[in-house]
Coordinates of C-alpha atoms in Angstrom, one line a residue:
M1 CA 158.9 -56.4 83.0
T2 CA 156.6 -57.2 85.8
Q3 CA 153.0 -56.0 85.7
A4 CA 153.5 -53.7 88.6
Y5 CA 156.5 -52.1 86.9
R6 CA 154.5 -51.6 83.8
I7 CA 151.6 -50.1 85.7
A8 CA 154.1 -47.7 87.4
V9 CA 155.3 -46.3 84.0
I10 CA 151.7 -45.7 82.9
A11 CA 150.9 -44.2 86.3
A12 CA 153.8 -41.7 85.8
F13 CA 152.2 -40.5 82.5
L14 CA 148.8 -40.4 84.2
S15 CA 150.1 -38.1 86.9
Y16 CA 152.4 -36.1 84.7
S17 CA 150.1 -33.3 83.6
S18 CA 149.1 -32.4 87.2
G19 CA 152.8 -32.4 88.3
Y20 CA 153.0 -35.6 90.3
A21 CA 155.1 -37.9 88.0
G22 CA 158.0 -37.2 90.4
Y23 CA 156.1 -39.0 93.2
V24 CA 155.9 -42.2 91.0
M25 CA 159.6 -42.1 90.2
P26 CA 160.7 -43.5 93.6
G27 CA 158.6 -46.6 92.8
L28 CA 160.3 -46.9 89.5
L29 CA 163.7 -46.5 91.1
A30 CA 162.8 -49.2 93.7
G31 CA 162.0 -51.5 90.8
M32 CA 165.4 -50.8 89.2
I33 CA 167.1 -51.5 92.5
V34 CA 165.3 -54.8 93.0
E35 CA 166.3 -55.8 89.4
A36 CA 169.9 -54.8 90.1
V37 CA 170.1 -56.8 93.4
T38 CA 168.6 -59.9 91.8
G39 CA 170.8 -59.6 88.7
R40 CA 167.9 -58.9 86.3
L41 CA 168.8 -55.3 85.4
R42 CA 169.7 -55.1 81.8
W43 CA 170.0 -51.5 80.4
V44 CA 167.9 -51.1 77.3
S45 CA 170.0 -48.9 75.0
T46 CA 168.3 -45.9 73.4
V47 CA 169.4 -43.6 70.5
M48 CA 170.2 -40.8 73.0
D49 CA 172.5 -42.8 75.3
R50 CA 175.8 -41.5 74.0
S51 CA 174.7 -37.9 74.1
L52 CA 173.2 -38.4 77.5
V53 CA 176.5 -39.7 78.8
L54 CA 178.2 -36.6 77.4
L55 CA 175.6 -34.4 79.1
L56 CA 176.1 -36.1 82.5
A57 CA 179.9 -35.6 82.0
A58 CA 179.4 -31.9 81.3
V59 CA 177.1 -31.6 84.4
T60 CA 179.8 -33.2 86.5
L61 CA 182.6 -31.0 85.1
S62 CA 180.4 -27.9 85.8
G63 CA 180.0 -29.0 89.4
L64 CA 183.7 -29.6 89.9
G65 CA 184.5 -26.1 88.8
S66 CA 181.6 -24.4 90.5
A67 CA 181.8 -21.9 93.3
W68 CA 179.0 -24.0 94.9
R69 CA 180.7 -27.4 94.2
G70 CA 178.9 -29.5 96.8
E71 CA 175.5 -28.2 95.9
S72 CA 176.0 -28.5 92.1
L73 CA 177.5 -32.1 92.4
G74 CA 174.6 -33.1 94.6
L75 CA 172.1 -31.8 92.1
G76 CA 174.1 -33.5 89.3
V77 CA 173.7 -36.9 91.1
L78 CA 169.9 -36.2 91.3
F79 CA 169.8 -35.3 87.6
A80 CA 171.5 -38.6 86.7
L81 CA 169.0 -40.5 88.9
M82 CA 166.1 -38.7 87.3
A83 CA 167.4 -39.5 83.8
A84 CA 167.9 -43.2 84.6
V85 CA 164.5 -43.5 86.2
S86 CA 162.8 -41.7 83.3
I87 CA 164.5 -43.6 80.5
Y88 CA 165.1 -47.2 81.6
P89 CA 161.5 -48.2 82.6
A90 CA 160.0 -46.5 79.5
A91 CA 162.6 -48.1 77.2
R92 CA 161.9 -51.5 78.8
L93 CA 158.2 -51.0 78.2
A94 CA 158.8 -50.1 74.6
W95 CA 161.2 -53.0 74.0
E96 CA 158.8 -55.6 75.4
H97 CA 155.6 -54.0 74.1
P98 CA 156.1 -52.3 70.7
A99 CA 152.6 -50.8 70.7
A100 CA 153.0 -49.4 74.3
I101 CA 152.0 -46.0 73.1
R102 CA 148.4 -47.4 72.9
Q103 CA 148.5 -47.8 76.7
V104 CA 150.5 -44.6 77.5
A105 CA 148.4 -42.2 75.4
P106 CA 145.0 -42.8 77.1
A107 CA 146.5 -42.5 80.5
W108 CA 148.4 -39.3 79.6
I109 CA 145.3 -37.7 78.1
A110 CA 143.0 -38.8 81.0
G111 CA 145.5 -37.3 83.5
A112 CA 145.7 -34.1 81.5
I113 CA 141.9 -33.7 81.5
G114 CA 141.9 -34.2 85.3
A115 CA 144.7 -31.7 85.8
A116 CA 142.9 -29.2 83.6
A117 CA 139.7 -29.6 85.6
W118 CA 141.7 -29.2 88.8
G119 CA 143.3 -26.0 87.5
I120 CA 139.9 -24.6 86.5
V121 CA 138.5 -25.2 90.0
R122 CA 141.5 -23.6 91.6
A123 CA 141.7 -20.6 89.3
P124 CA 139.2 -18.3 91.0
A125 CA 141.1 -18.4 94.3
T126 CA 144.5 -17.8 92.7
W127 CA 143.5 -15.2 89.9
P128 CA 145.3 -13.4 88.3
S129 CA 148.2 -15.8 89.0
G130 CA 146.3 -18.3 86.8
A131 CA 145.1 -21.8 86.9
S132 CA 147.4 -24.2 88.7
T133 CA 147.6 -27.4 90.7
P134 CA 149.2 -27.8 94.1
A135 CA 152.3 -29.1 92.4
L136 CA 152.5 -26.8 89.4
L137 CA 152.2 -23.1 89.0
G138 CA 150.5 -21.7 85.9
T139 CA 153.4 -21.7 83.6
A140 CA 154.3 -25.3 84.3
L141 CA 150.7 -26.4 84.0
G142 CA 150.6 -24.6 80.7
T143 CA 153.5 -26.7 79.6
T144 CA 151.8 -30.0 80.4
L145 CA 148.5 -28.9 78.9
A146 CA 150.0 -27.6 75.7
A147 CA 151.6 -31.1 75.2
A148 CA 148.4 -32.8 76.0
V149 CA 146.3 -30.7 73.6
A150 CA 148.6 -31.8 70.7
L151 CA 148.5 -35.5 71.9
A152 CA 144.7 -35.4 72.1
L153 CA 144.4 -34.0 68.6
G154 CA 146.6 -36.9 67.3
A155 CA 144.5 -39.4 69.3
W156 CA 141.3 -38.0 67.8
T157 CA 142.4 -39.1 64.3
V158 CA 142.7 -42.8 65.3
W159 CA 140.1 -43.1 68.1
R160 CA 137.1 -43.4 65.8
R161 CA 134.3 -44.6 68.0
P162 CA 131.7 -41.8 68.2
A163 CA 131.3 -42.0 72.0
L164 CA 135.1 -41.9 72.5
R165 CA 135.5 -39.0 70.0
A166 CA 132.8 -37.1 71.8
A167 CA 134.5 -37.6 75.2
L168 CA 137.8 -36.6 73.7
A169 CA 136.3 -33.4 72.2
A170 CA 134.8 -32.5 75.6
G171 CA 138.1 -33.2 77.3
L172 CA 139.9 -31.0 74.8
V173 CA 137.5 -28.1 75.6
V174 CA 138.4 -28.6 79.3
M175 CA 142.1 -28.6 78.5
V176 CA 142.0 -25.5 76.3
T177 CA 139.9 -23.7 78.9
A178 CA 142.4 -24.5 81.7
L179 CA 145.3 -23.6 79.3
T180 CA 143.7 -20.2 78.7
L181 CA 143.4 -19.7 82.5
T182 CA 147.0 -20.4 83.1
T183 CA 147.7 -17.0 81.4
S184 CA 151.0 -18.5 80.2
R185 CA 151.6 -16.8 76.9
S186 CA 154.4 -19.2 75.9
A187 CA 152.2 -22.2 76.6
W188 CA 149.5 -20.7 74.4
I189 CA 152.0 -20.3 71.6
A190 CA 153.3 -23.8 72.2
A191 CA 149.8 -25.3 72.0
A192 CA 149.1 -23.5 68.8
I193 CA 152.4 -24.7 67.2
G194 CA 151.7 -28.3 68.4
S195 CA 148.2 -28.2 66.9
V196 CA 149.5 -26.8 63.6
I197 CA 152.0 -29.7 63.5
V198 CA 149.3 -32.3 64.0
V199 CA 147.1 -30.7 61.3
A200 CA 150.0 -30.5 58.9
L201 CA 151.0 -34.1 59.4
T202 CA 147.5 -35.5 59.1
P203 CA 146.0 -34.4 55.8
R204 CA 143.2 -37.0 55.8
A205 CA 141.7 -35.5 58.9
R206 CA 142.8 -31.9 58.4
L207 CA 139.3 -30.3 58.1
G208 CA 138.0 -32.2 61.1
L209 CA 141.0 -31.2 63.2
V210 CA 140.7 -27.5 62.2
L211 CA 137.0 -27.5 63.2
L212 CA 137.7 -29.3 66.4
C213 CA 140.4 -26.7 67.3
A214 CA 138.2 -23.8 66.4
A215 CA 135.3 -25.2 68.4
S216 CA 137.5 -25.8 71.5
V217 CA 138.9 -22.3 71.4
A218 CA 135.5 -20.7 70.9
V219 CA 134.1 -22.6 73.9
A220 CA 137.1 -21.8 76.0
M221 CA 136.8 -18.1 75.2
A222 CA 133.1 -18.1 76.1
A223 CA 133.9 -19.9 79.4
T224 CA 136.6 -17.4 80.4
Q225 CA 134.5 -14.3 79.5
A226 CA 134.8 -13.0 83.1
E227 CA 138.6 -12.8 82.7
R228 CA 138.5 -11.4 79.2
S229 CA 140.1 -8.0 79.9
W230 CA 143.1 -9.6 81.7
L231 CA 143.5 -12.2 79.0
E232 CA 143.4 -9.6 76.3
H233 CA 146.1 -7.7 78.1
R234 CA 148.3 -10.8 78.2
I235 CA 147.8 -11.4 74.5
E236 CA 148.7 -7.8 73.6
S237 CA 151.8 -8.0 75.7
I238 CA 153.3 -10.9 73.7
P239 CA 155.2 -8.8 71.1
S240 CA 155.9 -5.9 73.4
L241 CA 159.6 -5.6 74.5
A242 CA 158.6 -3.2 77.2
A243 CA 156.1 -5.7 78.7
N244 CA 158.8 -8.4 78.5
A245 CA 161.7 -6.4 79.8
D246 CA 162.2 -8.7 82.8
R247 CA 162.6 -11.7 80.5
V248 CA 165.1 -9.8 78.4
A249 CA 167.1 -8.8 81.5
I250 CA 167.3 -12.4 82.6
W251 CA 168.5 -13.5 79.2
R252 CA 171.2 -10.8 79.3
G253 CA 172.3 -12.0 82.7
A254 CA 172.5 -15.5 81.4
M255 CA 174.6 -14.4 78.5
R256 CA 177.0 -12.7 80.9
M257 CA 177.3 -15.9 82.8
I258 CA 178.2 -17.7 79.6
R259 CA 180.7 -15.1 78.7
D260 CA 182.4 -15.5 82.1
H261 CA 182.3 -19.3 82.2
P262 CA 182.1 -20.4 78.6
L263 CA 183.2 -24.0 78.7
T264 CA 181.9 -25.6 81.9
G265 CA 179.5 -23.0 83.2
I266 CA 178.7 -21.8 86.7
G267 CA 177.7 -25.3 87.9
Y268 CA 174.6 -27.3 87.2
G269 CA 171.6 -26.1 89.2
T270 CA 173.3 -23.0 90.5
F271 CA 171.7 -20.3 88.4
V272 CA 169.8 -18.9 91.4
R273 CA 173.0 -18.8 93.4
A274 CA 174.9 -16.8 90.7
W275 CA 172.0 -14.6 89.7
P276 CA 172.6 -11.9 92.4
Q277 CA 176.0 -11.2 90.8
Y278 CA 174.5 -10.6 87.4
H279 CA 171.7 -8.2 87.9
D280 CA 171.1 -4.9 89.7
E281 CA 167.5 -4.3 88.8
P282 CA 164.8 -4.3 91.4
G283 CA 162.1 -7.0 91.2
L284 CA 164.4 -9.6 89.6
E285 CA 165.6 -11.2 92.7
G286 CA 165.7 -15.0 93.2
K287 CA 165.4 -16.1 89.6
P288 CA 165.8 -19.9 89.6
T289 CA 166.4 -20.3 85.8
A290 CA 167.3 -18.3 82.7
H291 CA 163.7 -18.6 81.4
N292 CA 165.2 -20.3 78.3
V293 CA 166.3 -23.9 78.8
F294 CA 169.1 -23.6 76.2
L295 CA 170.5 -20.5 77.8
N296 CA 170.1 -22.2 81.1
F297 CA 172.2 -25.2 80.1
A298 CA 174.8 -23.0 78.6
A299 CA 175.0 -20.8 81.7
E300 CA 175.1 -23.7 84.2
T301 CA 177.1 -26.3 82.2
G302 CA 178.8 -24.3 79.6
L303 CA 178.9 -24.7 75.9
L304 CA 180.0 -28.3 76.3
G305 CA 176.8 -29.0 78.3
L306 CA 174.7 -27.1 75.8
A307 CA 176.1 -29.1 72.9
A308 CA 175.4 -32.3 74.7
F309 CA 171.8 -31.2 75.6
L310 CA 171.2 -30.3 72.0
A311 CA 172.4 -33.8 71.0
V312 CA 170.0 -35.5 73.5
V313 CA 167.1 -33.5 72.2
G314 CA 168.1 -34.0 68.5
T315 CA 168.5 -37.8 68.8
G316 CA 165.2 -38.0 70.7
F317 CA 163.3 -36.1 68.1
A318 CA 164.9 -38.1 65.3
A319 CA 163.6 -41.3 67.1
L320 CA 160.1 -39.7 67.4
W321 CA 160.1 -38.7 63.7
R322 CA 161.1 -42.2 62.8
R323 CA 158.1 -43.5 64.7
V324 CA 155.9 -41.1 62.9
R325 CA 157.1 -42.2 59.5
T326 CA 157.1 -46.0 60.2
S327 CA 153.6 -45.9 61.8
R328 CA 151.9 -44.1 58.9
G329 CA 149.0 -46.1 57.6
D330 CA 148.6 -48.0 60.9
P331 CA 145.1 -47.1 62.0
E332 CA 145.9 -47.9 65.6
V333 CA 149.0 -45.8 66.3
D334 CA 149.9 -43.4 63.5
G335 CA 148.0 -40.5 65.0
L336 CA 149.3 -41.2 68.4
W337 CA 152.9 -41.0 67.4
T338 CA 152.1 -37.8 65.4
G339 CA 150.5 -36.4 68.5
V340 CA 153.4 -37.3 70.7
F341 CA 155.9 -35.7 68.2
A342 CA 153.8 -32.5 68.2
A343 CA 153.5 -32.6 72.0
M344 CA 157.3 -32.7 72.5
A345 CA 157.8 -30.0 69.8
A346 CA 155.3 -27.8 71.7
V347 CA 157.2 -28.4 75.0
M348 CA 160.5 -27.6 73.5
M349 CA 159.1 -24.5 71.8
Q350 CA 157.9 -23.2 75.1
Q351 CA 161.4 -23.7 76.6
L352 CA 162.6 -20.9 74.4
F353 CA 160.8 -18.6 76.9
D354 CA 160.8 -20.8 80.1
A355 CA 162.7 -23.6 81.6
T356 CA 159.9 -25.7 83.1
I357 CA 161.5 -29.0 82.1
M358 CA 164.3 -28.3 84.6
S359 CA 161.7 -29.6 87.1
W360 CA 161.6 -33.3 87.7
H361 CA 157.8 -33.3 87.5
V362 CA 157.7 -31.6 84.1
G363 CA 161.0 -32.9 82.7
Y364 CA 160.0 -36.5 83.1
A365 CA 157.9 -36.8 80.0
L366 CA 160.6 -35.4 77.7
L367 CA 163.1 -38.2 78.5
A368 CA 160.5 -40.9 79.0
V369 CA 158.9 -40.2 75.6
F370 CA 162.2 -40.1 73.8
A371 CA 163.0 -43.5 75.5
L372 CA 159.6 -44.9 74.3
A373 CA 160.5 -44.0 70.8
G374 CA 164.1 -45.0 70.6
P375 CA 165.1 -48.4 72.2
V376 CA 168.0 -49.5 69.9
G377 CA 167.2 -52.8 68.3
S378 CA 163.5 -52.9 69.3
R379 CA 160.8 -53.4 66.7
D380 CA 158.0 -51.0 66.1
A381 CA 154.4 -52.1 65.3
H382 CA 155.5 -52.9 61.8
G383 CA 158.4 -55.1 62.8
I384 CA 161.0 -52.5 61.7
R385 CA 164.0 -52.3 64.0
V386 CA 165.2 -49.0 65.5
P387 CA 168.8 -48.3 64.4
A388 CA 171.5 -47.1 66.7
T389 CA 171.9 -43.8 64.9

């Protein structure tokens, strides 16, 4: 892997949290094209390859049977490109540099702190829509920040220099403050779950992590005192069915789509096209997704697509968990893999209520991180080979 190619992967993670990873991806694609033309392209197999092929097949079948065939097939081609560009460079990096997470994690965290600061600066002008960046609305920024909070907690357990820990703690405060200002309830829950996972998997640093989390939340609450009434309203609305009636109505509409098109769905990427036929309630026009990524795949690609998507996610998490287990005791990387595992768990938890990973910008990290964890036949930092299944 050339140095420029390697830097591009790290740049994608650096820009991910603010929503600009998609702008790095053409550079990664260009690198793949150059390799293909010069005969140097060698696909690095990952543990999710087979299930991903099945998912792409389901996406294609859904497009062929869709009422919006041309649009769905076109979006399917873009999805295949996005998957390839997300997976191959990251898998190459992991294959050639088993400890690549040590380079990726700092870039990812630094980018998240920058995105959080950007969101805080923009929040007063966009309130009550929430903190955002030009590329990400509040919910999507909440997704990337929830992931970064978990990763930062994991990094705190292995980055032991006092100055670095102090900087990381300060950055965590900025991220939690911005996360609060996104007003994304699902992102708050996701960040909490990701944090709990890190704490649970790191018993030797449990007290310090709990204190760090508590301090970050306390400072964030003090910093957002001016918005307290609105934030309290958002918190109180979390368990209320009445306050979430719109989300329930969208899920019901998605279930009706699945009932009408159970095997191959309505066509990948066409939820917004089909939606007018499945609702008659004012204020619910133009919904682009089912606000649940699993329902979204089931509605758009059928139960075949949902099964394939679950297989992709399942094999990806299995590879991440393997990294967590094999890295235990390594003072350089064990906390980083724990943080990455918790970060992706946080992202997928939020997808029960949103579908932000359907965006190229936000979806990049999921596939790229799974690829970092699972190149088949590669060695981890302990020299242990990653099995094919």
